[in-house]
Amino acid sequence: MHYLNDDITHFDFEAALPLLSDQRREQALKFKHALGRKTCAVAYLLLCEALRKEYGITEKPVFGYGEHGKPYILGHPDIHFNFSHCREAVLCVVSDRPVGCDVESIREYKESLVRYTMNEAEIKQIEQSSDPGETFICFWTMKEAVLKLSGEGIRNDIKTVLKGTEQIETVVNKEKKYVYSVVFE
């Protein structure tokens, strides 16, 4: 299930602090900027909401971390989740199978970044698009979601991440200027 908050501006970080686990509160407070603190807290609270609604779990989740840093919920190996955030939105996806997600702001792209991260077919689609920046962000979120599914994170061969066989859901919110992608194993 997808849980999304795209109204970060009005989120009350101070009011949220008591709702966070000690572990997550400590992590949120390490962020230098208010936006980072807010998105860290929002992601956790979205996960809490999902766990309550989907699984009836009301205790505050505590995380362990996999080899590449992908979090998992201690005591609940059968529940999979993934977070992502940008300036405009925070996304949390929860499932009974491994999942990866990414949300990014729609912005103008830099041709050097496109050439570094996209293969020739993707570059062609981006260049032929009526909105190249949006199309680039769609590809980027798909690639990052696939990498987060595996727990690898960004890697050097990012041009080859998409095989064309993945079942990826991509949503564009033009009004609020973000794109997100979700992929399940």
Coordinates of N, CA and C in Angstrom, one line a residue:
M1 N 0.8 -1.2 0.0 CA 0.0 0.0 0.0 C 0.9 1.2 0.0
H2 N 0.4 2.3 -0.7 CA 1.1 3.5 -0.8 C 0.6 4.5 0.2
Y3 N 1.5 5.2 0.9 CA 1.1 6.3 1.8 C 1.9 7.5 1.4
L4 N 1.3 8.6 1.2 CA 1.9 9.8 0.7 C 1.5 11.0 1.4
N5 N 2.5 11.9 1.7 CA 2.1 13.2 2.3 C 2.8 14.2 1.4
D6 N 2.0 15.0 0.7 CA 2.6 16.1 -0.1 C 2.2 17.5 0.4
D7 N 2.1 17.6 1.7 CA 1.9 18.9 2.3 C 2.9 19.0 3.5
I8 N 4.1 19.0 3.2 CA 5.2 19.0 4.2 C 5.3 20.4 4.8
T9 N 5.0 21.4 4.1 CA 5.0 22.8 4.7 C 4.3 22.9 6.0
H10 N 3.1 22.3 6.1 CA 2.3 22.5 7.2 C 2.5 21.4 8.3
F11 N 3.5 20.6 8.1 CA 3.7 19.5 9.1 C 4.4 20.1 10.3
D12 N 3.9 19.8 11.5 CA 4.4 20.3 12.8 C 5.4 19.3 13.4
F13 N 6.7 19.6 13.1 CA 7.7 18.7 13.6 C 7.8 18.6 15.1
E14 N 7.7 19.7 15.8 CA 7.7 19.6 17.3 C 6.6 18.8 17.8
A15 N 5.4 18.9 17.3 CA 4.3 18.1 17.8 C 4.5 16.6 17.4
A16 N 5.2 16.3 16.4 CA 5.5 14.9 16.0 C 6.5 14.2 16.8
L17 N 7.4 14.9 17.4 CA 8.5 14.3 18.1 C 8.1 13.2 19.1
P18 N 7.1 13.4 20.0 CA 6.7 12.4 20.9 C 6.2 11.1 20.2
L19 N 5.8 11.2 19.0 CA 5.2 10.1 18.3 C 6.3 9.2 17.6
L20 N 7.5 9.7 17.6 CA 8.6 8.9 17.0 C 9.2 8.0 18.0
S21 N 9.8 6.9 17.6 CA 10.6 6.0 18.4 C 11.9 6.8 18.8
D22 N 12.5 6.4 19.9 CA 13.8 7.1 20.3 C 14.8 7.0 19.1
Q23 N 14.8 5.9 18.5 CA 15.8 5.7 17.4 C 15.5 6.7 16.2
R24 N 14.2 6.8 15.9 CA 13.9 7.7 14.8 C 14.0 9.2 15.2
R25 N 13.6 9.5 16.4 CA 13.8 10.9 16.9 C 15.2 11.3 16.8
E26 N 16.1 10.5 17.3 CA 17.6 10.8 17.2 C 18.0 11.0 15.8
Q27 N 17.5 10.1 14.9 CA 17.9 10.3 13.5 C 17.4 11.6 12.9
A28 N 16.1 11.9 13.2 CA 15.5 13.1 12.7 C 16.3 14.4 13.2
L29 N 16.6 14.4 14.4 CA 17.3 15.5 15.0 C 18.7 15.7 14.5
K30 N 19.3 14.7 13.8 CA 20.6 14.9 13.3 C 20.6 15.7 12.0
F31 N 19.5 15.9 11.4 CA 19.4 16.6 10.1 C 19.7 18.1 10.4
K32 N 20.5 18.7 9.6 CA 20.9 20.1 9.8 C 19.7 21.1 9.5
H33 N 18.9 20.8 8.4 CA 17.9 21.7 8.0 C 16.5 21.1 8.4
A34 N 15.6 22.1 8.6 CA 14.2 21.7 9.0 C 13.5 20.8 8.0
L35 N 13.7 20.9 6.7 CA 13.1 20.0 5.8 C 13.5 18.6 6.0
G36 N 14.8 18.4 6.2 CA 15.3 17.0 6.5 C 14.7 16.4 7.7
R37 N 14.6 17.2 8.8 CA 14.0 16.7 10.0 C 12.5 16.4 9.8
K38 N 11.8 17.3 9.1 CA 10.4 17.0 8.8 C 10.2 15.8 7.9
T39 N 10.9 15.6 6.8 CA 10.7 14.5 6.0 C 11.0 13.2 6.7
C40 N 12.0 13.2 7.5 CA 12.4 12.0 8.3 C 11.2 11.6 9.2
A41 N 10.7 12.6 9.9 CA 9.5 12.3 10.8 C 8.3 11.9 10.0
V42 N 8.0 12.6 8.9 CA 6.8 12.2 8.1 C 6.9 10.8 7.6
A43 N 8.1 10.4 7.1 CA 8.2 9.0 6.6 C 7.9 8.0 7.7
Y44 N 8.4 8.2 8.8 CA 8.2 7.3 9.9 C 6.7 7.3 10.3
L45 N 6.1 8.4 10.4 CA 4.7 8.5 10.8 C 3.8 7.8 9.7
L46 N 4.2 8.0 8.4 CA 3.5 7.3 7.4 C 3.6 5.7 7.5
L47 N 4.8 5.3 7.9 CA 5.0 3.9 8.2 C 4.1 3.4 9.3
C48 N 4.1 4.2 10.4 CA 3.2 3.9 11.6 C 1.8 3.8 11.2
E49 N 1.3 4.7 10.3 CA -0.1 4.7 9.9 C -0.3 3.4 9.1
A50 N 0.6 3.1 8.2 CA 0.5 1.9 7.3 C 0.4 0.6 8.2
L51 N 1.3 0.5 9.1 CA 1.4 -0.7 10.0 C 0.1 -0.8 10.8
R52 N -0.5 0.3 11.3 CA -1.7 0.2 12.0 C -2.9 -0.2 11.1
K53 N -3.0 0.4 10.0 CA -4.1 0.1 9.1 C -4.0 -1.2 8.4
E54 N -2.8 -1.6 8.0 CA -2.6 -2.9 7.2 C -2.4 -4.1 8.1
Y55 N -1.8 -3.9 9.2 CA -1.4 -5.1 10.1 C -1.9 -5.0 11.5
G56 N -2.5 -3.9 11.9 CA -3.0 -3.8 13.3 C -1.9 -3.6 14.3
I57 N -0.7 -3.2 13.8 CA 0.5 -3.0 14.7 C 0.4 -1.5 15.2
T58 N 0.4 -1.4 16.5 CA 0.4 -0.1 17.1 C 1.7 0.4 17.8
E59 N 2.6 -0.6 18.1 CA 3.8 -0.2 18.7 C 4.7 0.6 17.7
K60 N 5.6 1.4 18.2 CA 6.5 2.2 17.3 C 7.6 1.2 16.8
P61 N 7.7 1.2 15.4 CA 8.7 0.3 14.8 C 10.1 0.7 15.1
V62 N 10.9 -0.3 15.3 CA 12.4 0.0 15.4 C 13.0 -0.7 14.3
F63 N 14.1 -0.1 13.7 CA 14.7 -0.6 12.5 C 16.0 -1.3 12.8
G64 N 16.2 -2.3 11.9 CA 17.5 -2.9 11.7 C 17.9 -2.5 10.3
Y65 N 19.2 -2.7 9.9 CA 19.6 -2.3 8.6 C 20.4 -3.4 7.9
G66 N 20.0 -3.6 6.6 CA 20.7 -4.7 5.8 C 22.1 -4.3 5.4
E67 N 22.7 -5.1 4.7 CA 24.1 -5.0 4.3 C 24.4 -3.6 3.6
H68 N 23.5 -3.1 2.8 CA 23.7 -1.9 2.1 C 22.9 -0.7 2.7
G69 N 22.4 -0.9 3.9 CA 21.7 0.1 4.6 C 20.2 0.2 4.5
K70 N 19.6 -0.8 3.8 CA 18.1 -0.8 3.6 C 17.5 -1.2 5.0
P71 N 16.6 -0.3 5.5 CA 16.0 -0.6 6.8 C 14.9 -1.8 6.7
Y72 N 14.8 -2.4 7.8 CA 13.7 -3.4 8.0 C 13.2 -3.3 9.4
I73 N 12.0 -3.8 9.7 CA 11.4 -3.6 11.0 C 11.8 -4.8 11.8
L74 N 12.4 -4.6 12.9 CA 12.8 -5.6 13.9 C 11.6 -6.3 14.4
G75 N 11.6 -7.6 14.3 CA 10.5 -8.4 14.8 C 9.4 -8.7 13.8
H76 N 9.5 -8.1 12.6 CA 8.5 -8.3 11.6 C 9.1 -8.5 10.2
P77 N 9.8 -9.7 10.1 CA 10.5 -10.0 8.9 C 9.6 -10.1 7.7
D78 N 8.3 -10.4 7.9 CA 7.4 -10.6 6.8 C 6.8 -9.3 6.3
I79 N 7.1 -8.1 6.9 CA 6.6 -6.8 6.4 C 7.8 -6.1 5.8
H80 N 7.5 -5.7 4.5 CA 8.5 -5.0 3.8 C 8.1 -3.5 3.6
F81 N 9.0 -2.6 3.5 CA 8.6 -1.2 3.3 C 9.8 -0.5 2.7
N82 N 9.5 0.7 2.2 CA 10.5 1.6 1.6 C 10.0 3.0 1.7
F83 N 10.9 3.9 2.0 CA 10.6 5.3 2.1 C 11.3 6.1 1.0
S84 N 10.8 7.3 0.6 CA 11.5 8.2 -0.2 C 10.9 9.6 0.1
H85 N 11.7 10.6 -0.2 CA 11.2 12.0 0.0 C 11.9 13.0 -0.9
C86 N 11.2 14.0 -1.2 CA 11.8 15.2 -1.9 C 11.2 16.4 -1.2
R87 N 11.4 17.6 -1.8 CA 10.9 18.8 -1.2 C 9.3 18.8 -1.1
E88 N 8.7 18.2 -2.1 CA 7.3 18.3 -2.3 C 6.5 17.2 -1.6
A89 N 7.1 16.0 -1.4 CA 6.4 14.9 -0.9 C 7.2 13.8 -0.2
V90 N 6.6 13.1 0.7 CA 7.2 11.9 1.3 C 6.3 10.7 1.0
L91 N 7.0 9.6 0.6 CA 6.3 8.4 0.2 C 6.8 7.2 1.1
C92 N 5.8 6.4 1.5 CA 6.1 5.2 2.2 C 5.3 4.1 1.5
V93 N 5.9 3.0 1.2 CA 5.2 1.9 0.6 C 5.4 0.6 1.5
V94 N 4.3 -0.1 1.8 CA 4.4 -1.2 2.7 C 3.8 -2.4 2.0
S95 N 4.4 -3.6 2.2 CA 3.9 -4.8 1.4 C 4.4 -6.0 2.2
D96 N 3.8 -7.1 1.7 CA 4.2 -8.4 2.2 C 5.3 -9.0 1.4
R97 N 5.8 -8.3 0.4 CA 6.9 -8.7 -0.4 C 7.9 -7.5 -0.6
P98 N 9.1 -7.8 -0.9 CA 10.1 -6.7 -1.1 C 9.6 -5.6 -2.0
V99 N 9.9 -4.3 -1.7 CA 9.4 -3.2 -2.4 C 10.5 -2.1 -2.5
G100 N 10.5 -1.3 -3.5 CA 11.4 -0.2 -3.7 C 10.6 1.0 -4.2
C101 N 10.9 2.2 -3.7 CA 10.2 3.4 -4.2 C 11.1 4.6 -4.3
D102 N 10.7 5.5 -5.1 CA 11.4 6.8 -5.1 C 10.5 7.9 -5.5
V103 N 10.6 9.1 -4.9 CA 9.9 10.3 -5.2 C 10.9 11.4 -5.5
E104 N 10.7 12.1 -6.5 CA 11.6 13.2 -6.9 C 10.8 14.4 -7.4
S105 N 11.4 15.6 -7.1 CA 10.8 16.8 -7.6 C 11.0 16.9 -9.2
I106 N 10.0 17.4 -9.9 CA 10.2 17.7 -11.3 C 11.0 19.0 -11.4
R107 N 12.0 18.9 -12.2 CA 12.9 20.0 -12.4 C 13.5 19.9 -13.8
E108 N 14.1 21.0 -14.2 CA 14.8 21.0 -15.5 C 16.0 20.1 -15.3
Y109 N 16.2 19.3 -16.4 CA 17.4 18.4 -16.3 C 18.6 19.0 -16.9
K110 N 19.7 18.5 -16.5 CA 21.0 18.9 -17.0 C 21.4 17.8 -18.0
E111 N 21.8 18.2 -19.2 CA 22.1 17.3 -20.2 C 23.2 16.3 -19.8
S112 N 24.2 16.9 -19.1 CA 25.3 16.0 -18.6 C 24.9 14.9 -17.7
L113 N 23.9 15.2 -16.9 CA 23.4 14.2 -16.0 C 22.6 13.1 -16.8
V114 N 21.8 13.6 -17.7 CA 21.0 12.7 -18.6 C 22.0 11.7 -19.3
R115 N 23.0 12.3 -19.9 CA 24.0 11.4 -20.6 C 24.8 10.5 -19.7
Y116 N 25.0 10.8 -18.4 CA 25.7 10.0 -17.5 C 24.8 8.9 -16.9
T117 N 23.5 9.1 -16.8 CA 22.6 8.2 -16.2 C 21.7 7.4 -17.1
M118 N 21.5 7.8 -18.3 CA 20.5 7.2 -19.2 C 21.2 6.5 -20.4
N119 N 20.6 5.4 -20.8 CA 21.1 4.7 -22.0 C 20.6 5.4 -23.3
E120 N 21.0 5.0 -24.4 CA 20.7 5.7 -25.7 C 19.1 5.7 -25.9
A121 N 18.5 4.6 -25.7 CA 17.0 4.6 -25.9 C 16.3 5.5 -25.0
E122 N 16.7 5.6 -23.7 CA 16.1 6.5 -22.7 C 16.4 7.9 -23.1
I123 N 17.6 8.2 -23.5 CA 17.9 9.6 -24.0 C 17.0 10.0 -25.1
K124 N 16.8 9.1 -26.1 CA 16.0 9.4 -27.2 C 14.5 9.8 -26.8
Q125 N 14.0 8.9 -25.8 CA 12.6 9.2 -25.3 C 12.6 10.5 -24.6
I126 N 13.6 10.9 -23.8 CA 13.6 12.1 -23.1 C 13.7 13.3 -24.1
E127 N 14.6 13.2 -25.1 CA 14.7 14.3 -26.0 C 13.5 14.5 -26.9
Q128 N 12.7 13.4 -27.2 CA 11.5 13.5 -28.0 C 10.3 13.9 -27.2
S129 N 10.4 13.9 -25.9 CA 9.3 14.2 -25.0 C 8.8 15.7 -25.1
S130 N 7.5 15.9 -24.8 CA 7.1 17.3 -24.8 C 7.5 18.0 -23.5
D131 N 7.9 17.2 -22.5 CA 8.5 17.7 -21.2 C 9.7 16.8 -20.8
P132 N 10.9 17.2 -21.4 CA 12.1 16.4 -21.1 C 12.4 16.2 -19.6
G133 N 12.2 17.3 -18.9 CA 12.5 17.3 -17.4 C 11.7 16.3 -16.7
E134 N 10.4 16.2 -17.0 CA 9.5 15.3 -16.4 C 9.8 13.9 -16.8
T135 N 10.1 13.7 -18.1 CA 10.4 12.3 -18.6 C 11.7 11.8 -18.0
F136 N 12.7 12.7 -17.8 CA 14.0 12.3 -17.1 C 13.7 11.9 -15.7
I137 N 12.9 12.6 -15.0 CA 12.6 12.3 -13.6 C 11.8 11.0 -13.5
C138 N 10.9 10.7 -14.5 CA 10.2 9.4 -14.5 C 11.2 8.3 -14.6
F139 N 12.2 8.4 -15.5 CA 13.2 7.3 -15.7 C 14.0 7.2 -14.4
W140 N 14.4 8.4 -13.9 CA 15.2 8.4 -12.7 C 14.5 7.7 -11.5
T141 N 13.3 8.0 -11.3 CA 12.6 7.4 -10.1 C 12.4 5.9 -10.4
M142 N 12.2 5.5 -11.6 CA 12.1 4.0 -11.9 C 13.4 3.3 -11.6
K143 N 14.5 3.9 -12.0 CA 15.8 3.3 -11.7 C 16.1 3.3 -10.2
E144 N 15.8 4.4 -9.5 CA 16.1 4.4 -8.1 C 15.2 3.4 -7.4
A145 N 14.0 3.3 -7.7 CA 13.1 2.4 -7.1 C 13.6 0.9 -7.3
V146 N 14.0 0.6 -8.5 CA 14.6 -0.8 -8.7 C 15.8 -1.0 -7.8
L147 N 16.7 0.0 -7.7 CA 17.9 -0.2 -6.9 C 17.6 -0.3 -5.4
K148 N 16.6 0.5 -5.0 CA 16.2 0.4 -3.6 C 15.4 -0.9 -3.3
L149 N 14.8 -1.5 -4.3 CA 14.2 -2.8 -4.1 C 15.2 -3.8 -3.7
S150 N 16.3 -3.8 -4.4 CA 17.4 -4.7 -4.1 C 18.2 -4.3 -2.9
G151 N 18.1 -3.1 -2.5 CA 18.9 -2.6 -1.3 C 20.3 -2.1 -1.7
E152 N 20.5 -2.1 -3.1 CA 21.9 -1.7 -3.5 C 22.1 -0.2 -3.4
G153 N 21.1 0.6 -3.8 CA 21.4 2.1 -3.9 C 22.0 2.4 -5.2
I154 N 22.3 3.7 -5.4 CA 22.9 4.1 -6.6 C 24.2 3.4 -6.9
R155 N 24.4 3.0 -8.1 CA 25.7 2.3 -8.5 C 26.2 2.9 -9.8
N156 N 27.4 2.5 -10.2 CA 28.1 3.1 -11.3 C 27.4 2.8 -12.7
D157 N 26.8 1.6 -12.8 CA 26.2 1.2 -14.1 C 24.7 1.5 -14.1
I158 N 24.4 2.7 -13.7 CA 23.0 3.2 -13.7 C 22.2 3.1 -15.0
K159 N 23.0 3.2 -16.1 CA 22.4 3.1 -17.4 C 21.7 1.8 -17.7
T160 N 22.2 0.8 -17.0 CA 21.7 -0.6 -17.3 C 20.7 -1.1 -16.3
V161 N 20.2 -0.3 -15.4 CA 19.3 -0.7 -14.3 C 18.0 -1.3 -14.8
L162 N 17.4 -0.6 -15.7 CA 16.1 -1.0 -16.2 C 16.2 -2.0 -17.3
K163 N 15.6 -3.2 -17.1 CA 15.7 -4.3 -18.0 C 14.5 -4.3 -19.0
G164 N 13.4 -3.6 -18.6 CA 12.2 -3.6 -19.4 C 11.2 -4.7 -19.0
T165 N 11.6 -5.5 -18.0 CA 10.7 -6.6 -17.5 C 10.1 -6.2 -16.1
E166 N 10.5 -5.2 -15.5 CA 10.0 -4.8 -14.2 C 8.6 -4.3 -14.3
Q167 N 7.8 -4.5 -13.3 CA 6.5 -4.0 -13.2 C 6.6 -2.8 -12.3
I168 N 6.7 -1.6 -12.9 CA 6.9 -0.4 -12.2 C 5.7 0.5 -12.3
E169 N 5.2 1.0 -11.2 CA 4.1 2.0 -11.3 C 4.7 3.4 -11.1
T170 N 4.4 4.3 -12.0 CA 5.0 5.6 -12.0 C 3.8 6.6 -12.0
V171 N 3.8 7.5 -11.1 CA 2.8 8.5 -11.0 C 3.4 9.9 -11.1
V172 N 2.8 10.8 -11.9 CA 3.3 12.1 -12.1 C 2.2 13.1 -11.5
N173 N 2.6 13.9 -10.6 CA 1.7 15.0 -10.1 C 2.3 16.3 -10.6
K174 N 1.7 16.7 -11.7 CA 2.2 18.0 -12.4 C 1.9 19.2 -11.5
E175 N 0.7 19.2 -10.8 CA 0.3 20.3 -10.0 C 1.3 20.6 -8.9
K176 N 1.7 19.5 -8.2 CA 2.6 19.7 -7.1 C 4.1 19.4 -7.4
K177 N 4.3 19.1 -8.7 CA 5.6 19.0 -9.3 C 6.5 17.9 -8.7
Y178 N 6.0 16.7 -8.6 CA 6.8 15.5 -8.2 C 6.3 14.3 -9.0
V179 N 7.2 13.3 -9.0 CA 7.0 12.0 -9.7 C 7.4 11.0 -8.7
Y180 N 6.6 9.9 -8.6 CA 7.1 8.7 -7.8 C 6.9 7.4 -8.6
S181 N 7.8 6.5 -8.3 CA 7.7 5.2 -8.9 C 7.8 4.1 -7.8
V182 N 7.1 3.0 -7.9 CA 7.1 1.9 -7.0 C 7.3 0.6 -7.8
V183 N 8.1 -0.2 -7.2 CA 8.3 -1.6 -7.9 C 8.3 -2.6 -6.8
F184 N 7.7 -3.8 -7.1 CA 7.6 -4.9 -6.1 C 8.4 -6.0 -6.7
E185 N 8.9 -6.9 -5.8 CA 9.6 -8.1 -6.3 C 8.6 -9.1 -6.8

